[in-house]
Amino acid sequence: LVQRCLLQHITAAMALRHLFKKTFYAVPVDGTAAGSSSVAARLSLARAQAEARNQRDEGSVLERLRWPILPVSAATWLLLCVSWWRYRDPEKLKSLEQASGGPVLLDLLGWRFASHVGPYQIPNFMRARLHEESLRTLAEPLLLDYERGRALGRLEQLTQRR
């Protein structure tokens, strides 16, 4: 009966282990109590099982996020590889720049994050000579803000280091 009460008390104390980060056992050190070694063994076993449950439940952040991130990462790589393959032709890239919504897509492909995540798109931009139009625009004396911003943004994409 005493052992059962002691075990219940210790189990309740183990629930507070997260609060204090320590577990104290109320077992006599001198070993005079009968069966104290079996109580200590049971307590050690209970503590080991509780820690194993906590480790299983918690896991690392990377392990928990691995399966949601893996398909997104694979899809991003696939899309960037397809865009790199599709727009390696300079004429297709120039036609994309003239198309509706094309400058936005070019901004996304030339974005620094996209260059770190997937294949490097800037060599395709250089082969298509997209920078020449930006340089001609900046040479004009009177520019609107959005014209200057677009030209500077394109040159910034082409001159950034990977």
mmCIF file of C-alpha atoms in Angstrom:
data_model
loop_
_atom_site.group_PDB
_atom_site.id
_atom_site.type_symbol
_atom_site.label_atom_id
_atom_site.label_comp_id
_atom_site.label_asym_id
_atom_site.label_seq_id
_atom_site.Cartn_x
_atom_site.Cartn_y
_atom_site.Cartn_z
ATOM 1 C CA LEU A 1 0.000 0.000 0.000
ATOM 2 C CA VAL A 2 2.817 2.380 0.871
ATOM 3 C CA GLN A 3 4.603 1.519 -2.357
ATOM 4 C CA ARG A 4 1.460 2.140 -4.405
ATOM 5 C CA CYS A 5 0.875 5.533 -2.750
ATOM 6 C CA LEU A 6 4.522 6.427 -3.238
ATOM 7 C CA LEU A 7 4.369 5.401 -6.892
ATOM 8 C CA GLN A 8 1.214 7.482 -7.461
ATOM 9 C CA HIS A 9 2.822 10.460 -5.727
ATOM 10 C CA ILE A 10 5.965 10.146 -7.845
ATOM 11 C CA THR A 11 3.926 9.758 -11.033
ATOM 12 C CA ALA A 12 2.068 12.962 -10.157
ATOM 13 C CA ALA A 13 5.403 14.632 -9.482
ATOM 14 C CA MET A 14 6.664 13.444 -12.866
ATOM 15 C CA ALA A 15 3.812 15.370 -14.490
ATOM 16 C CA LEU A 16 5.346 18.500 -12.959
ATOM 17 C CA ARG A 17 8.747 17.547 -14.352
ATOM 18 C CA HIS A 18 8.217 19.860 -17.320
ATOM 19 C CA LEU A 19 7.633 22.737 -14.948
ATOM 20 C CA PHE A 20 10.734 22.297 -12.798
ATOM 21 C CA LYS A 21 12.952 20.245 -15.182
ATOM 22 C CA LYS A 22 13.918 17.898 -12.332
ATOM 23 C CA THR A 23 12.398 14.776 -10.815
ATOM 24 C CA PHE A 24 12.991 13.890 -7.179
ATOM 25 C CA TYR A 25 12.380 10.386 -5.796
ATOM 26 C CA ALA A 26 11.243 9.891 -2.205
ATOM 27 C CA VAL A 27 13.076 6.605 -1.609
ATOM 28 C CA PRO A 28 15.230 6.058 1.491
ATOM 29 C CA VAL A 29 18.916 6.159 0.681
ATOM 30 C CA ASP A 30 20.049 3.731 3.395
ATOM 31 C CA GLY A 31 17.917 0.902 1.950
ATOM 32 C CA THR A 32 16.257 0.016 5.276
ATOM 33 C CA ALA A 33 12.771 -0.029 3.805
ATOM 34 C CA ALA A 34 11.765 -3.414 2.488
ATOM 35 C CA GLY A 35 11.531 -3.524 -1.272
ATOM 36 C CA SER A 36 12.949 -0.051 -1.775
ATOM 37 C CA SER A 37 15.176 -1.262 -4.602
ATOM 38 C CA SER A 38 12.138 -2.551 -6.527
ATOM 39 C CA VAL A 39 10.393 0.806 -6.030
ATOM 40 C CA ALA A 40 13.448 2.624 -7.327
ATOM 41 C CA ALA A 41 13.612 0.268 -10.309
ATOM 42 C CA ARG A 42 9.923 0.852 -11.094
ATOM 43 C CA LEU A 43 10.385 4.584 -10.762
ATOM 44 C CA SER A 44 13.348 4.525 -13.118
ATOM 45 C CA LEU A 45 11.357 2.467 -15.599
ATOM 46 C CA ALA A 46 8.380 4.836 -15.358
ATOM 47 C CA ARG A 47 10.661 7.815 -15.898
ATOM 48 C CA ALA A 48 12.299 6.206 -18.932
ATOM 49 C CA GLN A 49 8.887 5.408 -20.438
ATOM 50 C CA ALA A 50 7.647 8.960 -19.833
ATOM 51 C CA GLU A 51 10.732 10.428 -21.507
ATOM 52 C CA ALA A 52 10.332 8.060 -24.467
ATOM 53 C CA ARG A 53 6.701 9.175 -24.881
ATOM 54 C CA ASN A 54 7.714 12.822 -24.737
ATOM 55 C CA GLN A 55 10.416 12.340 -27.366
ATOM 56 C CA ARG A 56 7.976 10.518 -29.661
ATOM 57 C CA ASP A 57 5.321 13.203 -29.247
ATOM 58 C CA GLU A 58 7.601 16.192 -29.648
ATOM 59 C CA GLY A 59 9.941 15.149 -32.480
ATOM 60 C CA SER A 60 12.021 17.762 -34.217
ATOM 61 C CA VAL A 61 10.509 20.595 -36.184
ATOM 62 C CA LEU A 62 12.187 19.358 -39.342
ATOM 63 C CA GLU A 63 10.680 15.892 -38.972
ATOM 64 C CA ARG A 64 7.199 17.306 -38.504
ATOM 65 C CA LEU A 65 7.503 19.681 -41.468
ATOM 66 C CA ARG A 66 9.270 17.241 -43.804
ATOM 67 C CA TRP A 67 6.154 15.841 -45.467
ATOM 68 C CA PRO A 68 4.322 19.150 -46.020
ATOM 69 C CA ILE A 69 7.477 20.841 -47.354
ATOM 70 C CA LEU A 70 8.714 18.030 -49.596
ATOM 71 C CA PRO A 71 5.926 18.221 -52.243
ATOM 72 C CA VAL A 72 6.052 22.029 -52.298
ATOM 73 C CA SER A 73 9.816 21.965 -52.780
ATOM 74 C CA ALA A 74 9.590 19.361 -55.541
ATOM 75 C CA ALA A 75 6.859 21.340 -57.342
ATOM 76 C CA THR A 76 8.912 24.547 -57.098
ATOM 77 C CA TRP A 77 11.981 22.825 -58.535
ATOM 78 C CA LEU A 78 9.910 21.310 -61.320
ATOM 79 C CA LEU A 79 8.341 24.653 -62.278
ATOM 80 C CA LEU A 80 11.684 26.465 -62.220
ATOM 81 C CA CYS A 81 13.330 23.743 -64.314
ATOM 82 C CA VAL A 82 10.485 23.862 -66.856
ATOM 83 C CA SER A 83 10.707 27.656 -67.042
ATOM 84 C CA TRP A 84 14.480 27.475 -67.439
ATOM 85 C CA TRP A 85 14.084 24.959 -70.281
ATOM 86 C CA ARG A 86 11.191 26.828 -71.940
ATOM 87 C CA TYR A 87 12.772 30.273 -71.846
ATOM 88 C CA ARG A 88 16.322 29.362 -72.791
ATOM 89 C CA ASP A 89 15.386 30.506 -76.298
ATOM 90 C CA PRO A 90 15.925 34.304 -76.469
ATOM 91 C CA GLU A 91 12.945 34.849 -78.776
ATOM 92 C CA LYS A 92 10.533 33.172 -76.359
ATOM 93 C CA LEU A 93 11.875 35.267 -73.504
ATOM 94 C CA LYS A 94 11.469 38.496 -75.497
ATOM 95 C CA SER A 95 7.929 37.526 -76.442
ATOM 96 C CA LEU A 96 7.211 36.818 -72.763
ATOM 97 C CA GLU A 97 8.380 40.322 -71.880
ATOM 98 C CA GLN A 98 5.966 41.804 -74.434
ATOM 99 C CA ALA A 99 3.034 39.593 -73.351
ATOM 100 C CA SER A 100 0.404 40.604 -70.834
ATOM 101 C CA GLY A 101 1.706 39.773 -67.359
ATOM 102 C CA GLY A 102 5.112 38.859 -68.783
ATOM 103 C CA PRO A 103 7.128 41.440 -66.836
ATOM 104 C CA VAL A 104 5.660 40.082 -63.603
ATOM 105 C CA LEU A 105 6.706 36.542 -64.533
ATOM 106 C CA LEU A 106 10.169 37.793 -65.489
ATOM 107 C CA ASP A 107 10.425 39.522 -62.122
ATOM 108 C CA LEU A 108 9.538 36.254 -60.388
ATOM 109 C CA LEU A 109 12.078 34.283 -62.440
ATOM 110 C CA GLY A 110 14.786 36.875 -61.808
ATOM 111 C CA TRP A 111 13.988 37.146 -58.109
ATOM 112 C CA ARG A 112 16.950 36.424 -55.867
ATOM 113 C CA PHE A 113 15.014 33.800 -53.889
ATOM 114 C CA ALA A 114 14.126 31.931 -57.096
ATOM 115 C CA SER A 115 17.783 31.872 -58.080
ATOM 116 C CA HIS A 116 18.683 30.296 -54.741
ATOM 117 C CA VAL A 117 15.855 27.763 -54.856
ATOM 118 C CA GLY A 118 16.049 26.537 -58.432
ATOM 119 C CA PRO A 119 18.090 26.742 -61.618
ATOM 120 C CA TYR A 120 19.713 30.061 -62.347
ATOM 121 C CA GLN A 121 17.633 32.052 -64.883
ATOM 122 C CA ILE A 122 19.900 35.064 -65.399
ATOM 123 C CA PRO A 123 22.010 33.515 -68.225
ATOM 124 C CA ASN A 124 18.775 33.182 -70.224
ATOM 125 C CA PHE A 125 18.037 36.849 -69.560
ATOM 126 C CA MET A 126 21.510 37.823 -70.783
ATOM 127 C CA ARG A 127 21.195 35.758 -73.994
ATOM 128 C CA ALA A 128 17.875 37.462 -74.709
ATOM 129 C CA ARG A 129 19.550 40.859 -74.141
ATOM 130 C CA LEU A 130 16.762 42.088 -71.875
ATOM 131 C CA HIS A 131 19.148 44.598 -70.326
ATOM 132 C CA GLU A 132 19.569 46.635 -73.530
ATOM 133 C CA GLU A 133 16.026 47.999 -73.388
ATOM 134 C CA SER A 134 16.541 48.991 -69.753
ATOM 135 C CA LEU A 135 19.771 50.813 -70.584
ATOM 136 C CA ARG A 136 18.072 52.687 -73.456
ATOM 137 C CA THR A 137 15.221 53.654 -71.133
ATOM 138 C CA LEU A 138 17.586 55.011 -68.494
ATOM 139 C CA ALA A 139 19.448 57.075 -71.115
ATOM 140 C CA GLU A 140 16.314 59.139 -71.819
ATOM 141 C CA PRO A 141 16.227 62.505 -70.026
ATOM 142 C CA LEU A 142 12.566 62.476 -68.939
ATOM 143 C CA LEU A 143 11.196 59.336 -67.328
ATOM 144 C CA LEU A 144 8.186 58.516 -65.250
ATOM 145 C CA ASP A 145 8.824 56.869 -61.903
ATOM 146 C CA TYR A 146 7.465 53.465 -62.911
ATOM 147 C CA GLU A 147 9.625 53.467 -66.081
ATOM 148 C CA ARG A 148 12.748 54.250 -64.124
ATOM 149 C CA GLY A 149 11.819 51.706 -61.436
ATOM 150 C CA ARG A 150 11.186 48.919 -63.966
ATOM 151 C CA ALA A 151 14.476 49.595 -65.792
ATOM 152 C CA LEU A 152 16.492 49.740 -62.570
ATOM 153 C CA GLY A 153 14.792 46.587 -61.278
ATOM 154 C CA ARG A 154 15.683 44.645 -64.432
ATOM 155 C CA LEU A 155 19.322 45.809 -64.244
ATOM 156 C CA GLU A 156 19.437 44.925 -60.566
ATOM 157 C CA GLN A 157 18.289 41.381 -61.365
ATOM 158 C CA LEU A 158 20.969 40.978 -63.991
ATOM 159 C CA THR A 159 23.810 42.346 -61.882
ATOM 160 C CA GLN A 160 23.118 40.572 -58.580
ATOM 161 C CA ARG A 161 25.471 37.899 -57.381
ATOM 162 C CA ARG A 162 24.147 34.447 -56.852
#
